Amino acid sequence: MPIKIPDTLPAFQTLVQEGVRVMSETAAIRQDIRPLQIGLLNLMPNKIKTELQMARLVGATPLQVELSLIRISNHKAKNTSEEHLLAFYETWEEVKHRKFDGFIITGAPIETLPYEDVNYWDEMQQIFDWTTTNVHSTMNVCWGAMAAIYHFHKVPKYELSEKAFGVYRHRNLKPSSIYLNGFSDNFEVPVSRWTEVRRADIEKVPELEILMESPEVGVCLVHEIKGRRLYMFNHVEYDSTSLADEYFRDVDAGVPIKMPINYFPHNDTSIPPQNRWRSHAHLLFGNWINEMYQTTPYELDAIGKQHHD
């Protein structure tokens, strides 16, 4: 079954061209099944690019998925038109009465700010608490993961002396994990961040287990065993050119930035980079959605009422 998104969403035609199955609302209604309800809280400035990246991964499943686009209630996006937001997004205030099988919280370009200095931190804390009663399983990404693990477990973040930037080899620490089904023993993941969380702090929390880690840039993926939360600190969802776009943006702006590590072939910025992480990105999201499907209540209203195993 395909992903259900509005026909006029910019990502729609791109996904069709890539071979991702998408479904119109009228076609979805004809199918006598309950689609998985997944919300995407998009905190990124360029919302259209992030919509496409996440919809591409969520849509690569045999299950029917209905993706809802959500934004912070009182924060004005700088790089996305008001028309786009009004046409395709709801605020969290408008959806907080709903239940979701899955919920994705993205990164945001504010990672060096103390959490309490973020102008929508109060709402983020409400959203994190709301996911414990209204969401069956949550995928927190980059800043969203750091903020969530801080909110729930007070795991701190640390500023790096220089940006962790490039494509780094990671180790599969828990091959038996349902979320790493089909993963190789080691694999490459794009990294782009100025901060980190540390293994020593995570190990102090018995509810948390580390699933992926890099010898060079540290913890990548953490699973909260009873809360059905995943904390992904890097960017498996990135396009082939995402790191290049960030690099050239900073170069053009005169911001000091090193070339991303292990990314451009022969370290030649004129050669298009190759995507070496796409298959594992699909595996991770496919495993997450499959586990969600296997364990979520059929009746949406029952979400939050059952005990997590």
PDB file of C-alpha atoms in Angstrom:
ATOM      1  CA  MET A   1       0.000   0.000   0.000  1.00  0.00           C
ATOM      2  CA  PRO A   2       1.300   3.492  -0.711  1.00  0.00           C
ATOM      3  CA  ILE A   3       1.692   6.656   1.307  1.00  0.00           C
ATOM      4  CA  LYS A   4      -1.267   9.033   1.345  1.00  0.00           C
ATOM      5  CA  ILE A   5      -0.348  12.699   0.941  1.00  0.00           C
ATOM      6  CA  PRO A   6      -2.146  15.630  -0.723  1.00  0.00           C
ATOM      7  CA  ASP A   7      -1.957  15.490  -4.528  1.00  0.00           C
ATOM      8  CA  THR A   8      -0.744  19.096  -4.664  1.00  0.00           C
ATOM      9  CA  LEU A   9       2.095  18.692  -2.129  1.00  0.00           C
ATOM     10  CA  PRO A  10       5.388  19.453  -3.960  1.00  0.00           C
ATOM     11  CA  ALA A  11       6.811  16.090  -2.842  1.00  0.00           C
ATOM     12  CA  PHE A  12       3.984  14.207  -4.610  1.00  0.00           C
ATOM     13  CA  GLN A  13       5.340  14.361  -8.180  1.00  0.00           C
ATOM     14  CA  THR A  14       8.939  13.804  -7.082  1.00  0.00           C
ATOM     15  CA  LEU A  15       7.953  10.638  -5.219  1.00  0.00           C
ATOM     16  CA  VAL A  16       5.994   9.387  -8.242  1.00  0.00           C
ATOM     17  CA  GLN A  17       9.034   9.956 -10.467  1.00  0.00           C
ATOM     18  CA  GLU A  18      11.218   8.030  -7.996  1.00  0.00           C
ATOM     19  CA  GLY A  19       8.859   5.061  -8.059  1.00  0.00           C
ATOM     20  CA  VAL A  20       7.430   5.563  -4.572  1.00  0.00           C
ATOM     21  CA  ARG A  21       3.770   4.594  -4.517  1.00  0.00           C
ATOM     22  CA  VAL A  22       1.538   7.482  -3.539  1.00  0.00           C
ATOM     23  CA  MET A  23      -2.216   7.508  -3.181  1.00  0.00           C
ATOM     24  CA  SER A  24      -4.866  10.167  -3.576  1.00  0.00           C
ATOM     25  CA  GLU A  25      -7.435  10.687  -0.840  1.00  0.00           C
ATOM     26  CA  THR A  26     -10.245   9.341  -3.024  1.00  0.00           C
ATOM     27  CA  ALA A  27      -8.362   6.100  -3.725  1.00  0.00           C
ATOM     28  CA  ALA A  28      -7.495   5.678  -0.050  1.00  0.00           C
ATOM     29  CA  ILE A  29     -11.111   5.931   1.005  1.00  0.00           C
ATOM     30  CA  ARG A  30     -12.013   2.942  -1.206  1.00  0.00           C
ATOM     31  CA  GLN A  31      -9.661   0.624   0.714  1.00  0.00           C
ATOM     32  CA  ASP A  32     -11.300  -1.102   3.647  1.00  0.00           C
ATOM     33  CA  ILE A  33      -8.301  -0.915   5.997  1.00  0.00           C
ATOM     34  CA  ARG A  34      -7.092   1.450   8.669  1.00  0.00           C
ATOM     35  CA  PRO A  35      -4.005   3.308   7.423  1.00  0.00           C
ATOM     36  CA  LEU A  36      -1.211   3.949   9.886  1.00  0.00           C
ATOM     37  CA  GLN A  37      -1.394   7.528  11.122  1.00  0.00           C
ATOM     38  CA  ILE A  38       2.054   9.138  11.177  1.00  0.00           C
ATOM     39  CA  GLY A  39       2.671  12.761  12.105  1.00  0.00           C
ATOM     40  CA  LEU A  40       5.726  14.742  11.009  1.00  0.00           C
ATOM     41  CA  LEU A  41       6.592  17.667  13.274  1.00  0.00           C
ATOM     42  CA  ASN A  42       8.804  19.572  10.857  1.00  0.00           C
ATOM     43  CA  LEU A  43      11.142  21.998  12.633  1.00  0.00           C
ATOM     44  CA  MET A  44      13.479  22.578   9.688  1.00  0.00           C
ATOM     45  CA  PRO A  45      13.572  25.982   7.917  1.00  0.00           C
ATOM     46  CA  ASN A  46      13.313  24.422   4.442  1.00  0.00           C
ATOM     47  CA  LYS A  47      10.213  22.391   5.144  1.00  0.00           C
ATOM     48  CA  ILE A  48       9.619  21.260   1.552  1.00  0.00           C
ATOM     49  CA  LYS A  49      12.993  19.496   1.327  1.00  0.00           C
ATOM     50  CA  THR A  50      12.461  17.757   4.678  1.00  0.00           C
ATOM     51  CA  GLU A  51       8.916  16.703   3.723  1.00  0.00           C
ATOM     52  CA  LEU A  52      10.290  14.927   0.671  1.00  0.00           C
ATOM     53  CA  GLN A  53      13.115  13.206   2.568  1.00  0.00           C
ATOM     54  CA  MET A  54      10.809  11.840   5.249  1.00  0.00           C
ATOM     55  CA  ALA A  55       7.919  10.976   2.913  1.00  0.00           C
ATOM     56  CA  ARG A  56      10.342   9.009   0.732  1.00  0.00           C
ATOM     57  CA  LEU A  57      11.281   6.759   3.668  1.00  0.00           C
ATOM     58  CA  VAL A  58       7.818   6.497   5.206  1.00  0.00           C
ATOM     59  CA  GLY A  59       6.323   5.683   1.799  1.00  0.00           C
ATOM     60  CA  ALA A  60       8.608   2.718   1.095  1.00  0.00           C
ATOM     61  CA  THR A  61       6.410   0.213   2.913  1.00  0.00           C
ATOM     62  CA  PRO A  62       3.729  -2.292   1.860  1.00  0.00           C
ATOM     63  CA  LEU A  63       1.405  -0.718   4.446  1.00  0.00           C
ATOM     64  CA  GLN A  64      -0.890   2.209   3.802  1.00  0.00           C
ATOM     65  CA  VAL A  65       0.370   5.283   5.655  1.00  0.00           C
ATOM     66  CA  GLU A  66      -1.351   8.618   6.082  1.00  0.00           C
ATOM     67  CA  LEU A  67       1.220  11.348   6.700  1.00  0.00           C
ATOM     68  CA  SER A  68       0.146  14.501   8.542  1.00  0.00           C
ATOM     69  CA  LEU A  69       2.395  17.582   8.364  1.00  0.00           C
ATOM     70  CA  ILE A  70       2.602  19.515  11.630  1.00  0.00           C
ATOM     71  CA  ARG A  71       4.404  22.657  12.747  1.00  0.00           C
ATOM     72  CA  ILE A  72       5.029  24.568  15.946  1.00  0.00           C
ATOM     73  CA  SER A  73       2.062  26.776  16.756  1.00  0.00           C
ATOM     74  CA  ASN A  74       3.700  30.133  17.440  1.00  0.00           C
ATOM     75  CA  HIS A  75       6.879  30.048  15.360  1.00  0.00           C
ATOM     76  CA  LYS A  76       7.163  31.726  11.955  1.00  0.00           C
ATOM     77  CA  ALA A  77       9.091  29.765   9.317  1.00  0.00           C
ATOM     78  CA  LYS A  78      11.685  31.864   7.484  1.00  0.00           C
ATOM     79  CA  ASN A  79      12.317  29.661   4.445  1.00  0.00           C
ATOM     80  CA  THR A  80       8.865  28.297   3.659  1.00  0.00           C
ATOM     81  CA  SER A  81       6.018  30.361   2.253  1.00  0.00           C
ATOM     82  CA  GLU A  82       2.970  31.088   4.360  1.00  0.00           C
ATOM     83  CA  GLU A  83       0.857  29.758   1.476  1.00  0.00           C
ATOM     84  CA  HIS A  84       2.575  26.363   1.690  1.00  0.00           C
ATOM     85  CA  LEU A  85       2.150  26.205   5.449  1.00  0.00           C
ATOM     86  CA  LEU A  86      -1.521  27.143   5.284  1.00  0.00           C
ATOM     87  CA  ALA A  87      -2.193  24.640   2.481  1.00  0.00           C
ATOM     88  CA  PHE A  88      -0.449  21.589   3.925  1.00  0.00           C
ATOM     89  CA  TYR A  89       0.307  22.059   7.626  1.00  0.00           C
ATOM     90  CA  GLU A  90      -1.608  22.029  10.851  1.00  0.00           C
ATOM     91  CA  THR A  91      -0.240  23.407  14.084  1.00  0.00           C
ATOM     92  CA  TRP A  92       0.310  21.079  17.011  1.00  0.00           C
ATOM     93  CA  GLU A  93      -2.476  22.904  18.851  1.00  0.00           C
ATOM     94  CA  GLU A  94      -4.813  21.880  16.021  1.00  0.00           C
ATOM     95  CA  VAL A  95      -3.875  18.174  16.145  1.00  0.00           C
ATOM     96  CA  LYS A  96      -3.164  17.569  19.837  1.00  0.00           C
ATOM     97  CA  HIS A  97      -6.596  16.011  20.295  1.00  0.00           C
ATOM     98  CA  ARG A  98      -5.629  13.255  17.825  1.00  0.00           C
ATOM     99  CA  LYS A  99      -3.859   9.915  18.322  1.00  0.00           C
ATOM    100  CA  PHE A 100      -0.995   8.790  16.077  1.00  0.00           C
ATOM    101  CA  ASP A 101       0.587   5.405  15.481  1.00  0.00           C
ATOM    102  CA  GLY A 102       3.899   7.079  14.742  1.00  0.00           C
ATOM    103  CA  PHE A 103       5.360  10.547  15.172  1.00  0.00           C
ATOM    104  CA  ILE A 104       8.580  11.987  13.716  1.00  0.00           C
ATOM    105  CA  ILE A 105      10.241  15.039  15.256  1.00  0.00           C
ATOM    106  CA  THR A 106      12.922  16.536  13.011  1.00  0.00           C
ATOM    107  CA  GLY A 107      16.084  18.435  13.697  1.00  0.00           C
ATOM    108  CA  ALA A 108      16.341  22.221  13.845  1.00  0.00           C
ATOM    109  CA  PRO A 109      19.280  24.591  13.213  1.00  0.00           C
ATOM    110  CA  ILE A 110      19.447  25.692  16.857  1.00  0.00           C
ATOM    111  CA  GLU A 111      21.584  22.975  18.366  1.00  0.00           C
ATOM    112  CA  THR A 112      24.143  25.219  20.107  1.00  0.00           C
ATOM    113  CA  LEU A 113      21.419  27.135  21.964  1.00  0.00           C
ATOM    114  CA  PRO A 114      20.595  25.957  25.476  1.00  0.00           C
ATOM    115  CA  TYR A 115      17.229  24.206  25.291  1.00  0.00           C
ATOM    116  CA  GLU A 116      15.619  26.692  27.644  1.00  0.00           C
ATOM    117  CA  ASP A 117      16.637  29.571  25.333  1.00  0.00           C
ATOM    118  CA  VAL A 118      14.756  28.153  22.334  1.00  0.00           C
ATOM    119  CA  ASN A 119      11.722  30.387  21.857  1.00  0.00           C
ATOM    120  CA  TYR A 120       9.368  27.421  21.439  1.00  0.00           C
ATOM    121  CA  TRP A 121      10.863  25.223  24.173  1.00  0.00           C
ATOM    122  CA  ASP A 122       7.733  25.374  26.334  1.00  0.00           C
ATOM    123  CA  GLU A 123       5.656  24.009  23.463  1.00  0.00           C
ATOM    124  CA  MET A 124       8.286  21.349  22.701  1.00  0.00           C
ATOM    125  CA  GLN A 125       8.085  20.112  26.286  1.00  0.00           C
ATOM    126  CA  GLN A 126       4.306  19.894  25.988  1.00  0.00           C
ATOM    127  CA  ILE A 127       4.676  17.964  22.731  1.00  0.00           C
ATOM    128  CA  PHE A 128       7.160  15.498  24.233  1.00  0.00           C
ATOM    129  CA  ASP A 129       4.797  14.834  27.144  1.00  0.00           C
ATOM    130  CA  TRP A 130       1.846  14.542  24.750  1.00  0.00           C
ATOM    131  CA  THR A 131       3.641  11.805  22.781  1.00  0.00           C
ATOM    132  CA  THR A 132       3.549   9.591  25.882  1.00  0.00           C
ATOM    133  CA  THR A 133      -0.269   9.523  25.791  1.00  0.00           C
ATOM    134  CA  ASN A 134      -1.173  10.193  22.147  1.00  0.00           C
ATOM    135  CA  VAL A 135       1.553   8.444  20.134  1.00  0.00           C
ATOM    136  CA  HIS A 136       2.386   4.752  19.952  1.00  0.00           C
ATOM    137  CA  SER A 137       5.994   5.116  18.693  1.00  0.00           C
ATOM    138  CA  THR A 138       8.213   8.167  18.178  1.00  0.00           C
ATOM    139  CA  MET A 139      11.218   8.762  15.911  1.00  0.00           C
ATOM    140  CA  ASN A 140      13.270  11.756  17.116  1.00  0.00           C
ATOM    141  CA  VAL A 141      15.929  13.035  14.697  1.00  0.00           C
ATOM    142  CA  CYS A 142      19.096  15.132  15.268  1.00  0.00           C
ATOM    143  CA  TRP A 143      18.187  18.165  17.437  1.00  0.00           C
ATOM    144  CA  GLY A 144      14.774  16.585  17.999  1.00  0.00           C
ATOM    145  CA  ALA A 145      16.543  13.518  19.418  1.00  0.00           C
ATOM    146  CA  MET A 146      18.875  15.545  21.634  1.00  0.00           C
ATOM    147  CA  ALA A 147      15.982  17.640  22.926  1.00  0.00           C
ATOM    148  CA  ALA A 148      13.802  14.573  23.596  1.00  0.00           C
ATOM    149  CA  ILE A 149      16.487  12.593  25.424  1.00  0.00           C
ATOM    150  CA  TYR A 150      17.226  15.685  27.518  1.00  0.00           C
ATOM    151  CA  HIS A 151      13.544  16.240  28.282  1.00  0.00           C
ATOM    152  CA  PHE A 152      12.830  12.648  29.304  1.00  0.00           C
ATOM    153  CA  HIS A 153      16.161  11.643  30.874  1.00  0.00           C
ATOM    154  CA  LYS A 154      18.228  14.826  31.377  1.00  0.00           C
ATOM    155  CA  VAL A 155      20.971  13.486  29.090  1.00  0.00           C
ATOM    156  CA  PRO A 156      23.027  16.620  28.305  1.00  0.00           C
ATOM    157  CA  LYS A 157      24.497  17.739  25.009  1.00  0.00           C
ATOM    158  CA  TYR A 158      28.053  18.994  24.543  1.00  0.00           C
ATOM    159  CA  GLU A 159      29.392  21.452  21.996  1.00  0.00           C
ATOM    160  CA  LEU A 160      32.079  20.099  19.692  1.00  0.00           C
ATOM    161  CA  SER A 161      35.323  21.971  18.986  1.00  0.00           C
ATOM    162  CA  GLU A 162      34.569  21.576  15.282  1.00  0.00           C
ATOM    163  CA  LYS A 163      31.563  20.382  13.337  1.00  0.00           C
ATOM    164  CA  ALA A 164      31.077  16.629  12.924  1.00  0.00           C
ATOM    165  CA  PHE A 165      30.515  16.773   9.179  1.00  0.00           C
ATOM    166  CA  GLY A 166      30.676  14.008   6.615  1.00  0.00           C
ATOM    167  CA  VAL A 167      29.792  10.362   6.046  1.00  0.00           C
ATOM    168  CA  TYR A 168      31.063   8.177   8.888  1.00  0.00           C
ATOM    169  CA  ARG A 169      31.213   4.425   9.336  1.00  0.00           C
ATOM    170  CA  HIS A 170      29.016   3.122  12.156  1.00  0.00           C
ATOM    171  CA  ARG A 171      28.804  -0.186  14.005  1.00  0.00           C
ATOM    172  CA  ASN A 172      25.716  -2.317  14.523  1.00  0.00           C
ATOM    173  CA  LEU A 173      25.813  -2.903  18.275  1.00  0.00           C
ATOM    174  CA  LYS A 174      22.528  -4.839  18.587  1.00  0.00           C
ATOM    175  CA  PRO A 175      22.016  -7.123  15.565  1.00  0.00           C
ATOM    176  CA  SER A 176      19.070  -8.746  17.362  1.00  0.00           C
ATOM    177  CA  SER A 177      17.181  -5.443  17.627  1.00  0.00           C
ATOM    178  CA  ILE A 178      13.929  -5.348  15.684  1.00  0.00           C
ATOM    179  CA  TYR A 179      14.968  -1.917  14.418  1.00  0.00           C
ATOM    180  CA  LEU A 180      18.226  -3.222  12.921  1.00  0.00           C
ATOM    181  CA  ASN A 181      16.746  -6.244  11.153  1.00  0.00           C
ATOM    182  CA  GLY A 182      18.684  -6.716   7.902  1.00  0.00           C
ATOM    183  CA  PHE A 183      21.476  -4.286   8.838  1.00  0.00           C
ATOM    184  CA  SER A 184      25.069  -5.140   8.030  1.00  0.00           C
ATOM    185  CA  ASP A 185      27.667  -5.166  10.803  1.00  0.00           C
ATOM    186  CA  ASN A 186      28.906  -1.732   9.811  1.00  0.00           C
ATOM    187  CA  PHE A 187      27.533   0.924   7.488  1.00  0.00           C
ATOM    188  CA  GLU A 188      27.824   4.602   6.636  1.00  0.00           C
ATOM    189  CA  VAL A 189      25.619   7.423   7.885  1.00  0.00           C
ATOM    190  CA  PRO A 190      25.687  11.183   7.096  1.00  0.00           C
ATOM    191  CA  VAL A 191      26.534  13.380  10.093  1.00  0.00           C
ATOM    192  CA  SER A 192      26.093  17.145  10.370  1.00  0.00           C
ATOM    193  CA  ARG A 193      26.092  18.611  13.872  1.00  0.00           C
ATOM    194  CA  TRP A 194      27.936  20.926  16.247  1.00  0.00           C
ATOM    195  CA  THR A 195      26.948  19.026  19.398  1.00  0.00           C
ATOM    196  CA  GLU A 196      26.877  15.483  20.726  1.00  0.00           C
ATOM    197  CA  VAL A 197      25.456  13.280  23.453  1.00  0.00           C
ATOM    198  CA  ARG A 198      27.861  10.902  25.140  1.00  0.00           C
ATOM    199  CA  ARG A 199      27.784   7.190  25.820  1.00  0.00           C
ATOM    200  CA  ALA A 200      28.688   7.628  29.499  1.00  0.00           C
ATOM    201  CA  ASP A 201      25.585   9.733  30.142  1.00  0.00           C
ATOM    202  CA  ILE A 202      23.290   7.381  28.242  1.00  0.00           C
ATOM    203  CA  GLU A 203      24.627   4.346  30.111  1.00  0.00           C
ATOM    204  CA  LYS A 204      23.430   5.898  33.367  1.00  0.00           C
ATOM    205  CA  VAL A 205      19.816   5.461  32.200  1.00  0.00           C
ATOM    206  CA  PRO A 206      18.729   1.789  32.421  1.00  0.00           C
ATOM    207  CA  GLU A 207      15.784   2.311  30.044  1.00  0.00           C
ATOM    208  CA  LEU A 208      18.094   3.268  27.160  1.00  0.00           C
ATOM    209  CA  GLU A 209      20.135   1.027  24.883  1.00  0.00           C
ATOM    210  CA  ILE A 210      22.597   2.166  22.225  1.00  0.00           C
ATOM    211  CA  LEU A 211      21.965   0.519  18.834  1.00  0.00           C
ATOM    212  CA  MET A 212      24.422   2.329  16.520  1.00  0.00           C
ATOM    213  CA  GLU A 213      27.710   4.052  17.226  1.00  0.00           C
ATOM    214  CA  SER A 214      30.696   5.453  15.348  1.00  0.00           C
ATOM    215  CA  PRO A 215      34.262   5.288  16.714  1.00  0.00           C
ATOM    216  CA  GLU A 216      34.818   8.795  15.326  1.00  0.00           C
ATOM    217  CA  VAL A 217      31.607  10.708  16.071  1.00  0.00           C
ATOM    218  CA  GLY A 218      30.015   8.671  18.849  1.00  0.00           C
ATOM    219  CA  VAL A 219      26.446   7.600  19.512  1.00  0.00           C
ATOM    220  CA  CYS A 220      24.083   7.511  16.541  1.00  0.00           C
ATOM    221  CA  LEU A 221      20.892   5.639  17.486  1.00  0.00           C
ATOM    222  CA  VAL A 222      19.357   4.944  20.902  1.00  0.00           C
ATOM    223  CA  HIS A 223      16.239   2.924  21.701  1.00  0.00           C
ATOM    224  CA  GLU A 224      14.089   3.531  24.745  1.00  0.00           C
ATOM    225  CA  ILE A 225      12.991   0.027  25.590  1.00  0.00           C
ATOM    226  CA  LYS A 226       9.662   0.707  27.308  1.00  0.00           C
ATOM    227  CA  GLY A 227       8.753   4.015  25.734  1.00  0.00           C
ATOM    228  CA  ARG A 228       8.920   2.937  22.072  1.00  0.00           C
ATOM    229  CA  ARG A 229      11.075   5.955  21.325  1.00  0.00           C
ATOM    230  CA  LEU A 230      14.021   6.075  18.948  1.00  0.00           C
ATOM    231  CA  TYR A 231      16.657   8.795  19.191  1.00  0.00           C
ATOM    232  CA  MET A 232      18.535   9.207  15.881  1.00  0.00           C
ATOM    233  CA  PHE A 233      21.295  11.814  16.278  1.00  0.00           C
ATOM    234  CA  ASN A 234      22.439  11.778  12.641  1.00  0.00           C
ATOM    235  CA  HIS A 235      20.795  12.066   9.223  1.00  0.00           C
ATOM    236  CA  VAL A 236      19.972   8.777   7.482  1.00  0.00           C
ATOM    237  CA  GLU A 237      17.187  10.677   5.682  1.00  0.00           C
ATOM    238  CA  TYR A 238      19.602  12.992   3.830  1.00  0.00           C
ATOM    239  CA  ASP A 239      19.606  13.220   0.044  1.00  0.00           C
ATOM    240  CA  SER A 240      22.797  12.503  -1.888  1.00  0.00           C
ATOM    241  CA  THR A 241      23.517  16.245  -2.146  1.00  0.00           C
ATOM    242  CA  SER A 242      22.415  17.414   1.331  1.00  0.00           C
ATOM    243  CA  LEU A 243      25.925  17.677   2.787  1.00  0.00           C
ATOM    244  CA  ALA A 244      27.153  19.379  -0.394  1.00  0.00           C
ATOM    245  CA  ASP A 245      24.341  21.907  -0.173  1.00  0.00           C
ATOM    246  CA  GLU A 246      25.319  22.706   3.432  1.00  0.00           C
ATOM    247  CA  TYR A 247      29.008  22.926   2.547  1.00  0.00           C
ATOM    248  CA  PHE A 248      28.592  25.265  -0.439  1.00  0.00           C
ATOM    249  CA  ARG A 249      26.067  27.370   1.487  1.00  0.00           C
ATOM    250  CA  ASP A 250      28.619  28.005   4.225  1.00  0.00           C
ATOM    251  CA  VAL A 251      31.470  28.586   1.763  1.00  0.00           C
ATOM    252  CA  ASP A 252      29.388  31.158  -0.126  1.00  0.00           C
ATOM    253  CA  ALA A 253      28.466  32.859   3.168  1.00  0.00           C
ATOM    254  CA  GLY A 254      32.091  33.021   4.290  1.00  0.00           C
ATOM    255  CA  VAL A 255      31.425  30.715   7.256  1.00  0.00           C
ATOM    256  CA  PRO A 256      34.507  28.659   8.251  1.00  0.00           C
ATOM    257  CA  ILE A 257      33.742  25.065   7.289  1.00  0.00           C
ATOM    258  CA  LYS A 258      35.862  22.037   6.438  1.00  0.00           C
ATOM    259  CA  MET A 259      35.042  19.786   3.522  1.00  0.00           C
ATOM    260  CA  PRO A 260      32.737  16.945   4.655  1.00  0.00           C
ATOM    261  CA  ILE A 261      34.760  13.842   5.471  1.00  0.00           C
ATOM    262  CA  ASN A 262      34.512  10.754   3.241  1.00  0.00           C
ATOM    263  CA  TYR A 263      31.909  12.384   1.016  1.00  0.00           C
ATOM    264  CA  PHE A 264      33.137  13.934  -2.247  1.00  0.00           C
ATOM    265  CA  PRO A 265      34.898  11.324  -4.447  1.00  0.00           C
ATOM    266  CA  HIS A 266      38.659  11.893  -4.201  1.00  0.00           C
ATOM    267  CA  ASN A 267      37.831  15.008  -2.128  1.00  0.00           C
ATOM    268  CA  ASP A 268      37.007  16.737  -5.396  1.00  0.00           C
ATOM    269  CA  THR A 269      34.025  19.042  -4.893  1.00  0.00           C
ATOM    270  CA  SER A 270      33.359  19.087  -8.643  1.00  0.00           C
ATOM    271  CA  ILE A 271      32.463  15.361  -8.627  1.00  0.00           C
ATOM    272  CA  PRO A 272      28.888  14.565  -7.528  1.00  0.00           C
ATOM    273  CA  PRO A 273      28.847  12.541  -4.276  1.00  0.00           C
ATOM    274  CA  GLN A 274      27.426   9.020  -4.231  1.00  0.00           C
ATOM    275  CA  ASN A 275      24.698   7.935  -1.835  1.00  0.00           C
ATOM    276  CA  ARG A 276      26.054   5.065   0.282  1.00  0.00           C
ATOM    277  CA  TRP A 277      23.435   5.112   3.060  1.00  0.00           C
ATOM    278  CA  ARG A 278      20.078   4.968   1.270  1.00  0.00           C
ATOM    279  CA  SER A 279      19.479   1.244   1.739  1.00  0.00           C
ATOM    280  CA  HIS A 280      20.067   1.395   5.500  1.00  0.00           C
ATOM    281  CA  ALA A 281      17.832   4.452   5.796  1.00  0.00           C
ATOM    282  CA  HIS A 282      15.011   2.481   4.186  1.00  0.00           C
ATOM    283  CA  LEU A 283      15.742  -0.507   6.404  1.00  0.00           C
ATOM    284  CA  LEU A 284      15.570   1.565   9.578  1.00  0.00           C
ATOM    285  CA  PHE A 285      12.299   3.280   8.703  1.00  0.00           C
ATOM    286  CA  GLY A 286      10.828   0.054   7.329  1.00  0.00           C
ATOM    287  CA  ASN A 287      11.685  -1.780  10.547  1.00  0.00           C
ATOM    288  CA  TRP A 288      10.253   1.066  12.635  1.00  0.00           C
ATOM    289  CA  ILE A 289       6.985   1.072  10.690  1.00  0.00           C
ATOM    290  CA  ASN A 290       6.735  -2.732  10.755  1.00  0.00           C
ATOM    291  CA  GLU A 291       7.203  -2.825  14.535  1.00  0.00           C
ATOM    292  CA  MET A 292       4.657  -0.034  14.885  1.00  0.00           C
ATOM    293  CA  TYR A 293       2.159  -1.965  12.760  1.00  0.00           C
ATOM    294  CA  GLN A 294       2.706  -5.166  14.731  1.00  0.00           C
ATOM    295  CA  THR A 295       2.148  -3.557  18.126  1.00  0.00           C
ATOM    296  CA  THR A 296      -0.185  -0.570  17.709  1.00  0.00           C
ATOM    297  CA  PRO A 297      -3.841  -0.992  18.751  1.00  0.00           C
ATOM    298  CA  TYR A 298      -6.336  -1.335  15.915  1.00  0.00           C
ATOM    299  CA  GLU A 299      -8.527   1.276  17.583  1.00  0.00           C
ATOM    300  CA  LEU A 300      -6.673   4.580  17.533  1.00  0.00           C
ATOM    301  CA  ASP A 301      -8.400   5.688  20.731  1.00  0.00           C
ATOM    302  CA  ALA A 302      -6.664   2.846  22.617  1.00  0.00           C
ATOM    303  CA  ILE A 303      -3.222   4.384  21.994  1.00  0.00           C
ATOM    304  CA  GLY A 304      -1.745   5.574  25.260  1.00  0.00           C
ATOM    305  CA  LYS A 305      -4.056   3.435  27.345  1.00  0.00           C
ATOM    306  CA  GLN A 306      -2.098   0.197  27.046  1.00  0.00           C
ATOM    307  CA  HIS A 307       1.084  -0.515  28.976  1.00  0.00           C
ATOM    308  CA  HIS A 308       4.316  -0.487  26.996  1.00  0.00           C
ATOM    309  CA  ASP A 309       6.062  -3.822  26.991  1.00  0.00           C
TER     310      ASP A 309
END
